[in-house]
XYZ file of C-alpha atoms in Angstrom:
370
model
C 0.105 -0.005 -0.064
C 1.022 3.227 -1.070
C 2.276 6.050 1.476
C -0.971 8.679 2.277
C -0.475 12.166 0.392
C -1.924 14.999 1.506
C -5.608 16.531 0.305
C -7.649 19.412 1.619
C -9.750 18.615 4.389
C -13.532 17.838 3.424
C -16.492 20.179 3.691
C -17.684 20.027 6.992
C -14.362 19.814 8.852
C -12.514 22.388 10.226
C -10.433 24.490 7.553
C -7.207 23.842 9.708
C -7.620 19.987 9.421
C -6.167 18.257 6.764
C -5.943 14.157 6.141
C -3.328 12.192 4.852
C -5.258 9.933 2.201
C -3.638 7.904 -1.080
C -2.462 7.905 -3.566
C 0.268 10.477 -3.987
C 3.109 10.663 -1.312
C 4.347 13.835 0.757
C 7.529 13.424 2.363
C 7.281 17.037 4.335
C 3.668 15.970 5.671
C 5.150 13.778 8.631
C 9.146 14.175 8.531
C 11.347 11.799 9.724
C 8.331 8.820 10.152
C 8.535 5.507 8.652
C 5.095 3.603 9.836
C 3.741 0.675 8.534
C 0.951 0.554 6.011
C -2.332 -0.010 6.853
C -5.955 -0.159 5.663
C -7.174 3.156 7.229
C -5.086 6.439 6.443
C -2.153 5.903 8.340
C -1.263 9.863 8.668
C -2.977 13.227 9.562
C -1.849 16.554 9.914
C -3.675 19.229 12.243
C -2.601 23.056 11.287
C -3.513 25.929 13.341
C -2.470 29.583 13.500
C -0.927 30.542 16.723
C -2.765 33.401 18.696
C -1.933 35.961 21.191
C -3.736 33.968 23.966
C -1.170 30.820 23.478
C 1.488 32.889 24.469
C 3.529 32.152 27.837
C 4.960 35.499 29.958
C 8.102 35.263 27.532
C 5.611 36.207 24.700
C 6.116 32.438 22.946
C 3.794 29.697 22.582
C 2.991 28.221 25.505
C 4.539 24.374 26.128
C 1.383 23.089 27.310
C -0.607 24.391 24.307
C 1.637 22.539 22.001
C 1.143 19.465 24.433
C -2.626 19.467 23.958
C -2.342 19.873 20.311
C 0.042 16.760 20.384
C -2.705 14.680 21.984
C -5.643 16.119 20.124
C -3.841 14.640 16.837
C -3.120 11.161 18.560
C -6.702 10.843 19.734
C -8.108 11.372 16.380
C -5.242 9.165 14.607
C -5.547 6.207 17.018
C -9.320 6.486 17.487
C -10.190 6.264 13.591
C -7.465 3.372 13.148
C -8.917 1.211 16.166
C -12.662 1.831 14.368
C -11.472 0.996 11.253
C -13.033 -2.826 11.389
C -16.279 -3.585 12.244
C -17.018 -4.614 16.040
C -17.611 -2.781 19.154
C -16.971 0.818 18.810
C -14.482 2.739 21.172
C -12.780 5.950 21.959
C -8.480 5.876 22.229
C -7.324 6.663 25.438
C -4.206 8.198 26.261
C -2.061 5.863 28.491
C 1.257 7.326 28.071
C 3.438 10.030 26.333
C 7.417 9.279 26.118
C 9.882 11.924 26.711
C 9.310 15.053 24.397
C 11.969 17.457 23.572
C 11.281 20.999 22.887
C 13.366 21.756 20.107
C 12.720 25.274 19.240
C 10.493 27.916 20.203
C 7.411 28.658 18.523
C 6.363 32.293 18.205
C 2.683 34.143 18.011
C 1.883 34.545 14.639
C 3.389 31.067 13.266
C 1.179 28.067 11.972
C 1.915 25.296 13.720
C 1.645 22.008 11.483
C 1.263 18.762 13.914
C 1.280 15.205 12.066
C 0.291 12.202 13.554
C 1.644 8.553 12.248
C 0.782 5.254 13.707
C 4.022 3.634 13.978
C 3.145 0.245 16.101
C 0.076 -1.615 17.638
C 0.127 -4.266 19.668
C -3.171 -6.367 20.982
C -4.347 -3.636 22.990
C -2.623 -0.394 22.329
C -1.506 1.712 19.460
C 1.737 3.455 19.141
C 1.686 7.158 17.609
C 4.497 9.364 16.312
C 4.126 13.048 16.119
C 6.091 15.685 14.864
C 5.333 19.429 15.297
C 6.774 22.014 12.695
C 6.351 25.610 12.847
C 5.700 27.782 10.053
C 6.354 31.541 9.430
C 3.617 32.171 6.607
C 5.699 36.016 5.887
C 8.653 34.128 5.046
C 7.681 30.742 4.362
C 10.153 29.311 6.875
C 9.579 26.182 8.568
C 11.402 24.606 11.446
C 11.027 21.313 13.470
C 9.654 22.280 17.040
C 8.382 18.934 18.781
C 8.811 15.323 18.366
C 6.688 12.905 20.599
C 5.425 9.360 21.041
C 2.122 8.904 22.465
C 0.417 5.550 23.346
C -3.245 4.632 23.390
C -5.606 2.076 24.200
C -9.110 1.620 23.108
C -11.757 1.719 25.456
C -15.536 0.191 24.548
C -18.422 3.284 24.364
C -20.612 0.934 25.882
C -18.362 -0.072 29.095
C -15.133 2.000 29.566
C -13.503 0.159 31.727
C -13.290 -2.451 28.662
C -10.452 -2.443 26.480
C -10.817 -3.478 23.128
C -8.752 -5.563 20.666
C -6.697 -3.184 18.565
C -6.927 -3.811 14.858
C -3.450 -4.943 13.209
C -1.104 -2.803 10.817
C 0.765 -4.079 7.976
C 4.263 -3.670 8.190
C 6.473 -2.942 5.017
C 9.395 -4.514 6.883
C 9.540 -7.090 9.517
C 12.192 -4.762 11.509
C 9.301 -2.212 12.059
C 7.422 -4.800 14.014
C 10.330 -5.829 16.068
C 11.446 -2.785 16.836
C 8.083 -1.512 17.537
C 7.589 -5.031 20.099
C 10.747 -3.377 21.665
C 9.634 -0.081 22.285
C 6.089 -1.411 23.493
C 7.943 -3.774 26.237
C 10.356 -0.942 27.554
C 7.212 1.644 28.112
C 5.212 -1.111 29.565
C 7.636 -1.784 32.182
C 8.432 1.860 33.002
C 4.664 2.339 32.970
C 4.839 -0.689 35.976
C 7.563 0.936 37.891
C 6.265 4.445 38.037
C 2.741 3.386 39.143
C 4.493 1.263 41.795
C 6.059 4.658 43.473
C 2.884 6.600 42.892
C 1.714 6.760 46.477
C 3.746 9.605 47.332
C 2.088 12.950 48.182
C 3.459 16.667 48.217
C 2.609 18.270 51.541
C 2.830 22.178 52.074
C 5.117 23.492 54.592
C 5.107 26.933 56.466
C 7.662 29.498 55.874
C 10.036 27.458 53.671
C 13.603 28.865 53.168
C 14.529 30.279 49.409
C 16.163 27.325 47.247
C 14.522 24.425 49.427
C 11.749 22.258 47.421
C 9.166 23.503 49.736
C 9.740 26.958 48.608
C 8.638 26.906 45.177
C 6.336 23.550 45.158
C 2.688 24.650 43.913
C -0.428 23.179 43.497
C -3.634 24.063 41.344
C -6.892 22.908 42.292
C -9.423 22.306 39.010
C -13.128 21.023 38.636
C -13.388 19.204 35.444
C -16.080 20.694 33.595
C -17.502 19.454 30.281
C -15.364 21.886 28.225
C -12.799 19.679 29.562
C -13.904 16.420 28.525
C -14.880 14.271 25.440
C -18.218 13.248 24.133
C -17.901 10.344 26.732
C -17.298 12.345 29.953
C -13.825 12.030 30.647
C -11.208 14.564 30.768
C -8.825 14.959 27.206
C -5.115 14.017 28.280
C -4.002 17.165 26.632
C -6.083 19.274 29.151
C -4.227 17.499 31.731
C -0.903 17.778 30.074
C -1.386 21.904 30.076
C -2.452 21.814 33.471
C 0.678 19.871 34.474
C 2.946 21.983 32.191
C 0.842 25.288 33.812
C 1.996 24.184 37.333
C 5.748 23.024 36.160
C 6.314 26.393 35.211
C 5.006 28.104 38.081
C 7.337 25.879 40.245
C 10.279 26.732 37.904
C 9.688 30.701 38.145
C 9.458 30.671 41.759
C 12.903 28.982 42.124
C 14.714 31.374 39.717
C 12.461 34.449 39.683
C 13.171 34.731 35.825
C 11.688 33.815 32.719
C 11.349 30.241 32.042
C 10.693 27.809 29.255
C 9.806 23.921 29.013
C 12.688 21.948 27.336
C 11.311 18.585 27.654
C 8.782 16.082 29.462
C 9.796 13.063 30.556
C 7.319 10.134 30.025
C 3.736 11.220 31.395
C 2.154 8.275 32.390
C -2.000 8.179 32.790
C -2.473 6.110 35.555
C -6.648 6.184 35.373
C -9.209 8.166 33.627
C -10.349 11.512 35.223
C -14.234 11.435 34.927
C -16.401 14.830 34.582
C -17.151 16.203 37.879
C -14.156 15.397 39.562
C -11.981 17.828 41.438
C -8.381 17.549 40.287
C -5.335 18.500 42.288
C -1.953 19.311 40.014
C 1.001 19.062 42.426
C 4.693 20.162 41.240
C 7.837 20.341 43.420
C 11.119 20.766 42.345
C 13.383 17.177 42.483
C 16.671 18.193 40.732
C 19.022 20.822 39.298
C 22.137 21.262 37.088
C 23.725 24.565 36.122
C 21.413 25.315 33.279
C 18.094 22.964 34.055
C 15.611 22.173 36.383
C 13.574 18.679 36.890
C 10.045 19.244 38.225
C 7.777 16.206 39.302
C 4.226 16.903 38.454
C 1.438 14.605 40.428
C -1.922 14.700 39.271
C -4.884 13.314 41.996
C -8.561 13.142 41.422
C -11.050 13.597 43.646
C -14.509 12.172 42.386
C -16.523 14.274 45.165
C -19.741 13.796 43.616
C -19.099 9.798 43.962
C -18.839 9.076 47.848
C -17.890 5.206 46.751
C -14.906 6.067 45.133
C -11.921 7.590 47.031
C -8.988 9.957 45.542
C -6.724 8.610 43.347
C -3.249 9.485 41.482
C -4.423 9.864 37.634
C -0.970 11.050 36.271
C 2.349 12.001 36.584
C 5.644 12.807 34.821
C 8.548 15.010 35.310
C 9.188 18.222 33.745
C 12.825 19.978 32.363
C 12.615 23.836 32.385
C 15.467 26.413 31.800
C 15.853 29.994 33.035
C 15.997 32.345 30.409
C 17.139 36.028 30.436
C 14.693 39.325 28.999
C 16.833 38.631 25.525
C 16.415 35.090 25.612
C 19.597 33.918 26.545
C 20.161 30.991 29.382
C 20.995 31.811 32.961
C 22.473 29.712 35.386
C 19.932 28.197 37.869
C 19.848 28.492 41.519
C 20.968 25.320 43.259
C 18.528 23.189 44.683
C 18.770 22.417 48.323
C 17.346 19.385 49.734
C 16.536 18.667 53.162
C 14.780 15.737 54.244
C 15.988 12.241 53.291
C 13.325 11.338 50.812
C 14.060 15.096 48.536
C 17.698 14.071 48.877
C 17.020 10.523 47.595
C 14.477 11.957 44.732
C 17.597 14.647 43.863
C 20.250 11.640 43.370
C 16.897 9.983 40.668
C 16.987 13.264 39.255
C 20.931 13.400 38.969
C 20.419 10.001 37.251
C 18.059 10.707 34.817
C 19.908 13.911 33.917
C 23.078 12.383 33.163
C 21.427 9.383 31.364
C 19.882 11.970 28.793
C 23.273 13.861 29.015
C 24.954 10.755 27.682
C 22.265 9.922 25.128
C 22.800 13.316 23.651
C 26.557 12.395 23.095
C 26.044 9.223 21.447
C 26.751 7.053 24.529
C 24.917 4.259 26.274
C 25.920 4.832 29.679
C 26.556 7.878 31.964
C 30.184 8.745 32.169
C 31.863 9.220 35.427
């Protein structure tokens, strides 16, 4: 089957949405993607101009806005694929977002091109790769701003607690399936490890000292309303990610007292669905600082206040990395975090390990160097 090509959106669809379908090829629509052949369109592209209300305090597009667009594209293509065969209808729910790097800032007035493609399916999950390009419509210049990998599971519309089977895809090369299976097993193991350590909570501290964990830790309480949810009454994964990014940004700004921007997001794990009417608490705390970056852990807890039979539960968790910027946009040194308790010191060392591991990967090594 030939790779899909770009066509204009059909009548009834938003002007900002384009669908990739056969027969022509389009390398620019989904750069660096080489997914399998499938019976339904294997790639889509969503386009939107960035408006002033998408800006952060530094004037660039808010990182949470980009994360939300990424999730919207992933949800569309995975839901379409999971309903591509006759059978029980379903909606694809976001289960995990792999590490996402913010490669370049996006500016107000630029057009965001969000391309999504299915790259692997297991029996009960779909892997979607998403690229984000920014376009300056005055000069025509384009640049890659984000790359992300998302995992979705299909939930039955009749019973949202029931996970359905995913229609298989046909791979053009056997290596694609083997590589995808390795990625699937790796993320499955990491999800289990994260869920095991998710009993932790963020407690407020009176009169904390500057540069301590307690000084910058922050929480946001949000009542989940209809505008936050899908048609089936559950919060969009993109809405949750945007709130998480906002809290992480507050923590970073309190710690540095400068302009800050999202540099990357480590894997975001969605442990349980959040229903309409829940009160969610998004808590963030500093875990590690290097000379030029900060790692912030963000936890999302859901309290189903209208359902007395269900207790408060952990819905999502992630690590965000921020950098401090001057008014001119130059990188600034980060005040060093002062861990006080044994738990804070332990989290600091764990964060340092993640930092060194990613630094080694960027330098082309498999292991951090001493």
